[in-house]
Amino acid sequence: VQLVQSGGGLVQPGGSLRLSCTLSGSIFMRYLMAWDRQAPGKPREFLARIRSDGSTNYADSEKGRFTISRDKNTLYLQMDSLKPEDTAVYYCNIMVLPDGNSYWGQGIQVTVSS
């Protein structure tokens, strides 16, 4: 199983980015896929989750600005109205159900700065 992330980079405050996370190696029927992030000196923070049935949930702090979605084997995180405090390394992950095995992407840097 491999998760490969793309789409990070430098964006100005108020801008948008879409992160991608492509899954390869296996097909899973039931799973949770999620986005987390970790800013320098801070603990890892949950952002959003999508289940194999398509249902989603979000961290309260980011609800309305971030949108999680998936298309076949690719997970997305659409980020709008970005703020400097969104600067972090963003990670995607998948938890396979019912086993509970988890796999992580390599992480990708998002920097919000003028």
Backbone as ProteinMPNN parsed JSONL, in Angstrom:
{"seq_chain_A": "VQLVQSGGGLVQPGGSLRLSCTLSGSIFMRYLMAWDRQAPGKPREFLARIRSDGSTNYADSEKGRFTISRDKNTLYLQMDSLKPEDTAVYYCNIMVLPDGNSYWGQGIQVTVSS", "coords_chain_A": {"N_chain_A": [[0.847, -1.181, 0.0], [0.573, 2.171, -0.872], [0.653, 5.629, -0.351], [0.667, 8.575, -2.041], [1.374, 11.893, -1.932], [0.491, 15.14, -3.229], [0.488, 18.578, -4.416], [1.005, 20.577, -2.557], [2.619, 23.636, -1.364], [3.557, 27.1, -1.73], [1.398, 29.695, -0.84], [-0.527, 32.693, -0.983], [-1.991, 34.542, 1.76], [-5.486, 34.11, 2.097], [-5.727, 32.748, -0.242], [-6.133, 29.659, -2.171], [-5.658, 26.107, -2.092], [-5.359, 22.798, -3.42], [-4.911, 19.719, -2.125], [-3.702, 16.489, -2.966], [-3.94, 12.92, -2.699], [-2.863, 9.938, -3.583], [-3.778, 6.614, -3.748], [-2.238, 3.491, -3.995], [-1.646, 0.03, -4.759], [-3.463, -1.575, -3.348], [-6.935, -2.511, -3.095], [-9.606, -1.435, -1.165], [-12.543, -2.256, 0.601], [-13.892, -1.265, 2.82], [-13.134, 1.556, 4.73], [-11.458, 4.278, 6.371], [-10.499, 7.467, 5.429], [-8.32, 10.169, 5.874], [-7.242, 13.542, 6.61], [-4.569, 15.078, 8.228], [-2.584, 17.508, 9.982], [0.578, 19.015, 10.812], [1.991, 21.551, 12.494], [4.996, 23.491, 13.0], [6.42, 22.784, 16.121], [4.019, 22.102, 17.244], [1.366, 19.774, 18.189], [0.216, 16.975, 16.18], [-2.658, 17.533, 14.205], [-6.023, 16.776, 13.692], [-7.93, 17.106, 10.713], [-9.952, 16.422, 8.727], [-12.207, 13.804, 7.702], [-13.155, 11.043, 5.676], [-15.415, 8.469, 4.954], [-15.774, 5.099, 3.685], [-18.355, 4.943, 2.826], [-18.843, 7.438, 1.968], [-19.556, 9.417, 3.748], [-18.703, 12.267, 5.751], [-16.647, 14.021, 8.136], [-15.51, 16.858, 10.015], [-12.905, 18.753, 11.61], [-13.905, 21.08, 14.029], [-12.716, 23.571, 13.957], [-11.931, 24.004, 11.337], [-14.075, 23.716, 9.752], [-15.985, 24.557, 6.957], [-13.985, 25.94, 5.612], [-12.281, 24.011, 4.667], [-12.508, 21.193, 2.521], [-13.095, 17.824, 2.194], [-12.735, 15.168, -0.126], [-13.164, 12.427, -2.424], [-12.077, 10.583, -5.277], [-12.335, 7.801, -6.975], [-9.337, 6.32, -6.583], [-8.1, 8.439, -5.353], [-7.636, 10.833, -2.872], [-8.734, 14.01, -1.784], [-8.051, 17.317, -0.535], [-9.528, 20.24, -0.392], [-8.631, 23.48, 0.172], [-9.561, 26.559, 1.261], [-9.562, 30.179, 1.595], [-7.123, 30.56, 2.954], [-4.938, 30.892, 5.773], [-2.111, 32.373, 7.477], [-1.642, 30.79, 9.742], [-2.338, 28.296, 8.883], [-0.124, 27.162, 7.882], [1.831, 24.336, 7.641], [2.885, 20.887, 7.772], [1.146, 18.634, 5.85], [-0.685, 15.635, 6.084], [-1.94, 12.662, 4.63], [-3.97, 9.818, 5.37], [-4.954, 6.364, 5.575], [-7.176, 4.165, 7.086], [-7.744, 0.834, 7.272], [-10.651, -1.068, 7.388], [-12.179, -4.048, 8.731], [-9.761, -4.342, 10.002], [-8.051, -2.341, 11.019], [-5.55, -1.554, 10.262], [-3.231, 0.967, 9.397], [-2.087, 3.427, 7.059], [0.214, 5.858, 5.841], [0.644, 8.935, 4.042], [3.481, 10.669, 2.6], [3.683, 13.176, 3.585], [3.312, 16.686, 3.08], [4.421, 19.97, 2.441], [2.729, 22.919, 3.256], [2.695, 26.305, 2.878], [1.634, 29.357, 3.992], [1.861, 32.543, 3.155], [2.668, 35.98, 2.649]], "CA_chain_A": [[0.0, 0.0, 0.0], [1.354, 3.403, -0.94], [-0.079, 6.88, -0.481], [1.573, 9.594, -2.566], [0.741, 13.205, -1.825], [0.931, 16.219, -4.109], [-0.35, 19.767, -4.401], [1.38, 21.581, -1.573], [3.427, 24.734, -1.858], [3.428, 28.435, -1.139], [0.203, 30.416, -1.277], [-0.742, 33.926, -0.223], [-3.182, 34.54, 2.615], [-6.733, 34.251, 1.355], [-5.702, 31.898, -1.418], [-6.624, 28.285, -2.091], [-4.836, 24.992, -2.566], [-5.977, 21.486, -3.338], [-3.983, 18.633, -1.902], [-4.113, 15.186, -3.469], [-3.311, 11.762, -2.062], [-3.225, 8.827, -4.453], [-3.58, 5.296, -3.157], [-1.908, 2.412, -4.919], [-1.194, -1.221, -4.168], [-4.558, -2.425, -2.893], [-8.289, -1.968, -3.131], [-10.26, -1.703, 0.092], [-13.985, -2.051, 0.546], [-14.284, -0.424, 3.943], [-11.965, 2.29, 5.186], [-11.518, 5.689, 6.716], [-9.372, 8.243, 4.924], [-8.318, 11.429, 6.617], [-6.16, 14.52, 6.516], [-4.061, 15.699, 9.447], [-1.458, 18.399, 9.728], [1.421, 19.299, 11.972], [2.737, 22.797, 12.4], [6.216, 23.439, 13.809], [6.277, 22.952, 17.561], [2.665, 21.795, 17.683], [1.003, 18.376, 17.962], [-0.534, 16.698, 14.962], [-4.031, 18.002, 14.33], [-6.99, 16.194, 12.751], [-8.642, 18.099, 9.918], [-11.17, 15.939, 8.066], [-12.253, 12.365, 7.482], [-14.199, 10.537, 4.786], [-15.56, 7.03, 5.086], [-16.001, 4.4, 2.426], [-19.725, 5.194, 2.395], [-18.903, 8.812, 1.499], [-19.854, 10.37, 4.809], [-17.538, 13.06, 6.139], [-16.703, 14.902, 9.293], [-14.444, 17.852, 10.023], [-12.574, 19.453, 12.837], [-14.74, 22.273, 14.142], [-11.942, 24.779, 13.662], [-11.711, 24.182, 9.893], [-15.325, 23.488, 9.026], [-16.352, 25.669, 6.096], [-12.852, 26.359, 4.785], [-11.655, 22.829, 4.091], [-13.445, 20.2, 2.016], [-12.492, 16.546, 1.854], [-13.474, 14.411, -1.135], [-12.355, 11.384, -3.052], [-12.478, 10.165, -6.61], [-11.682, 6.512, -7.205], [-8.258, 6.022, -5.645], [-7.439, 9.669, -4.94], [-8.248, 11.638, -1.817], [-8.447, 15.428, -1.963], [-8.404, 18.306, 0.476], [-9.648, 21.59, -0.923], [-8.434, 24.44, 1.254], [-9.88, 27.922, 0.831], [-9.384, 31.262, 2.581], [-5.987, 30.116, 3.766], [-4.361, 31.838, 6.72], [-0.729, 32.003, 7.833], [-1.627, 29.719, 10.742], [-2.521, 27.012, 8.212], [1.196, 26.666, 7.507], [2.083, 23.068, 8.317], [3.024, 19.701, 6.922], [-0.151, 17.966, 5.763], [-0.565, 14.197, 5.894], [-3.142, 11.86, 4.405], [-3.854, 8.467, 5.874], [-6.081, 5.462, 5.391], [-7.316, 3.077, 8.041], [-8.526, -0.222, 6.643], [-11.59, -1.696, 8.294], [-12.16, -3.892, 10.186], [-8.446, -4.691, 10.552], [-7.455, -1.242, 11.759], [-4.226, -1.206, 9.748], [-3.171, 2.339, 8.909], [-0.998, 3.782, 6.173], [0.341, 7.313, 5.779], [1.386, 9.584, 2.987], [4.822, 11.128, 2.962], [3.607, 14.531, 4.109], [3.613, 17.724, 2.094], [4.467, 21.282, 3.075], [1.889, 24.036, 2.823], [3.126, 27.551, 3.502], [0.747, 30.483, 3.675], [2.658, 33.731, 3.466], [2.718, 37.001, 1.621]], "C_chain_A": [[0.883, 1.232, 0.0], [0.399, 4.583, -1.121], [0.91, 7.947, -0.908], [0.829, 10.921, -2.627], [1.323, 14.188, -2.834], [0.044, 17.436, -3.881], [0.015, 20.822, -3.382], [2.175, 22.708, -2.213], [3.188, 26.014, -1.094], [2.204, 29.128, -1.715], [0.044, 31.66, -0.405], [-1.958, 33.796, 0.681], [-4.44, 34.846, 1.803], [-6.82, 33.368, 0.131], [-6.22, 30.498, -1.144], [-5.569, 27.31, -2.593], [-5.678, 23.739, -2.531], [-4.879, 20.443, -3.214], [-4.577, 17.336, -2.443], [-3.33, 14.085, -2.775], [-3.773, 10.542, -2.835], [-2.815, 7.509, -3.83], [-3.243, 4.282, -4.241], [-1.538, 1.169, -4.134], [-2.306, -2.144, -3.727], [-5.885, -1.726, -3.105], [-8.989, -2.394, -1.851], [-11.745, -1.397, -0.016], [-14.461, -1.116, 1.642], [-13.05, 0.238, 4.522], [-12.371, 3.666, 5.688], [-10.3, 6.344, 6.09], [-9.45, 9.636, 5.54], [-7.123, 12.292, 6.25], [-5.854, 15.044, 7.913], [-3.021, 16.729, 9.023], [-0.658, 18.588, 11.006], [2.226, 20.551, 11.683], [3.97, 22.707, 13.287], [5.93, 23.684, 15.286], [4.899, 22.641, 18.104], [2.352, 20.319, 17.448], [0.245, 18.209, 16.644], [-2.014, 16.956, 15.215], [-4.903, 17.345, 13.259], [-7.714, 17.312, 12.014], [-9.978, 17.58, 9.386], [-11.046, 14.447, 7.81], [-13.378, 12.045, 6.499], [-14.215, 9.024, 4.88], [-15.836, 6.404, 3.727], [-17.431, 4.582, 1.921], [-19.92, 6.642, 1.929], [-19.22, 9.84, 2.562], [-18.562, 11.043, 5.277], [-17.739, 13.688, 7.506], [-15.413, 15.716, 9.352], [-14.138, 18.305, 11.437], [-13.376, 20.749, 12.872], [-14.001, 23.531, 13.682], [-11.823, 25.048, 12.166], [-12.983, 24.007, 9.068], [-15.674, 24.741, 8.229], [-15.228, 26.149, 5.212], [-12.218, 25.198, 4.048], [-12.743, 21.844, 3.662], [-12.697, 18.948, 1.61], [-13.374, 15.85, 0.832], [-12.572, 13.314, -1.664], [-12.946, 11.066, -4.416], [-11.673, 8.92, -6.945], [-10.577, 6.325, -6.177], [-7.508, 7.265, -5.179], [-8.286, 10.434, -3.936], [-7.824, 13.082, -2.025], [-8.758, 16.212, -0.69], [-8.367, 19.669, -0.196], [-9.582, 22.57, 0.234], [-8.632, 25.849, 0.707], [-9.656, 28.917, 1.962], [-8.229, 30.943, 3.523], [-5.41, 31.262, 4.592], [-2.923, 31.432, 7.022], [-0.669, 30.862, 8.855], [-1.972, 28.349, 10.156], [-1.196, 26.421, 7.74], [1.543, 25.44, 8.332], [2.473, 22.025, 7.272], [1.708, 18.939, 7.004], [0.052, 16.5, 5.39], [-1.931, 13.604, 5.56], [-2.908, 10.483, 5.017], [-5.105, 7.664, 5.563], [-6.028, 4.409, 6.487], [-8.247, 2.041, 7.422], [-9.399, -0.895, 7.699], [-11.938, -3.101, 7.827], [-10.786, -4.114, 10.82], [-7.862, -3.606, 11.438], [-6.055, -0.88, 11.293], [-4.269, 0.183, 9.121], [-1.938, 2.557, 8.056], [-1.015, 5.292, 5.991], [1.04, 7.759, 4.496], [2.688, 10.153, 3.518], [4.814, 12.504, 3.623], [3.975, 15.537, 3.035], [3.482, 19.092, 2.762], [3.491, 22.239, 2.411], [2.345, 25.262, 3.6], [2.223, 28.677, 3.026], [1.455, 31.753, 4.129], [2.587, 34.711, 2.311], [4.165, 37.339, 1.276]], "O_chain_A": [[1.83, 1.327, 0.78], [-0.529, 4.539, -1.929], [1.891, 8.198, -0.208], [-0.203, 11.049, -3.286], [2.482, 14.085, -3.236], [-1.006, 17.348, -3.244], [-0.617, 21.878, -3.347], [2.381, 22.739, -3.427], [2.686, 26.012, 0.03], [1.999, 29.145, -2.929], [0.435, 31.67, 0.762], [-2.863, 33.013, 0.39], [-4.446, 35.725, 0.941], [-7.886, 33.252, -0.473], [-6.68, 30.187, -0.045], [-4.711, 27.652, -3.407], [-6.598, 23.618, -1.722], [-4.028, 20.308, -4.093], [-5.787, 17.115, -2.387], [-2.204, 14.292, -2.324], [-4.939, 10.154, -2.755], [-1.664, 7.314, -3.438], [-3.898, 4.232, -5.282], [-1.158, 1.256, -2.966], [-2.134, -3.363, -3.725], [-5.947, -0.508, -3.271], [-8.973, -3.571, -1.49], [-12.152, -0.416, -0.638], [-15.33, -0.274, 1.417], [-12.041, -0.421, 4.776], [-13.483, 4.137, 5.451], [-9.188, 5.829, 6.207], [-10.534, 10.197, 5.7], [-6.142, 11.831, 5.667], [-6.753, 15.402, 8.673], [-2.635, 16.805, 7.857], [-1.142, 18.357, 12.114], [3.032, 20.599, 10.754], [3.988, 21.921, 14.235], [5.281, 24.664, 15.652], [4.623, 22.879, 19.28], [2.987, 19.677, 16.611], [-0.286, 19.166, 16.081], [-2.548, 16.647, 16.28], [-4.566, 17.356, 12.075], [-8.068, 18.333, 12.603], [-11.014, 18.219, 9.57], [-9.948, 13.899, 7.713], [-14.42, 12.699, 6.498], [-13.168, 8.377, 4.886], [-16.098, 7.102, 2.748], [-17.7, 4.401, 0.734], [-21.022, 7.03, 1.541], [-19.155, 11.039, 2.29], [-17.479, 10.462, 5.207], [-18.868, 13.86, 7.967], [-14.378, 15.321, 8.816], [-14.982, 18.251, 12.332], [-13.507, 21.432, 11.856], [-14.595, 24.434, 13.094], [-11.634, 26.194, 11.761], [-12.966, 24.133, 7.844], [-15.659, 25.85, 8.762], [-15.487, 26.718, 4.152], [-11.686, 25.36, 2.95], [-13.758, 21.682, 4.339], [-11.782, 18.995, 0.788], [-14.601, 15.925, 0.902], [-11.373, 13.282, -1.386], [-14.136, 11.253, -4.668], [-10.465, 8.993, -7.172], [-10.873, 6.182, -4.99], [-6.395, 7.156, -4.664], [-9.483, 10.648, -4.129], [-6.683, 13.35, -2.399], [-9.606, 15.823, 0.113], [-7.298, 20.184, -0.525], [-10.384, 22.498, 1.165], [-7.93, 26.268, -0.213], [-9.571, 28.543, 3.132], [-8.36, 31.048, 4.742], [-5.396, 32.42, 4.175], [-2.556, 30.271, 6.842], [0.262, 30.057, 8.827], [-1.904, 27.344, 10.864], [-1.162, 25.293, 7.249], [1.551, 25.487, 9.562], [2.397, 22.257, 6.066], [1.22, 18.636, 8.093], [0.845, 16.168, 4.51], [-2.947, 13.995, 6.133], [-1.766, 10.046, 5.159], [-6.176, 8.221, 5.319], [-4.975, 3.84, 6.777], [-9.394, 2.34, 7.091], [-8.921, -1.245, 8.778], [-11.99, -3.334, 6.62], [-10.66, -4.077, 12.044], [-7.256, -3.89, 12.471], [-5.429, 0.012, 11.866], [-5.212, 0.532, 8.411], [-0.886, 1.96, 8.287], [-2.069, 5.928, 5.985], [1.896, 7.063, 3.95], [2.96, 10.125, 4.718], [5.831, 12.943, 4.161], [4.834, 15.281, 2.19], [2.56, 19.337, 3.541], [3.432, 22.354, 1.187], [2.375, 25.254, 4.831], [2.069, 28.916, 1.829], [1.623, 32.001, 5.323], [2.462, 34.322, 1.15], [4.413, 38.189, 0.421]]}, "name": "protein", "num_of_chains": 1, "seq": "VQLVQSGGGLVQPGGSLRLSCTLSGSIFMRYLMAWDRQAPGKPREFLARIRSDGSTNYADSEKGRFTISRDKNTLYLQMDSLKPEDTAVYYCNIMVLPDGNSYWGQGIQVTVSS"}
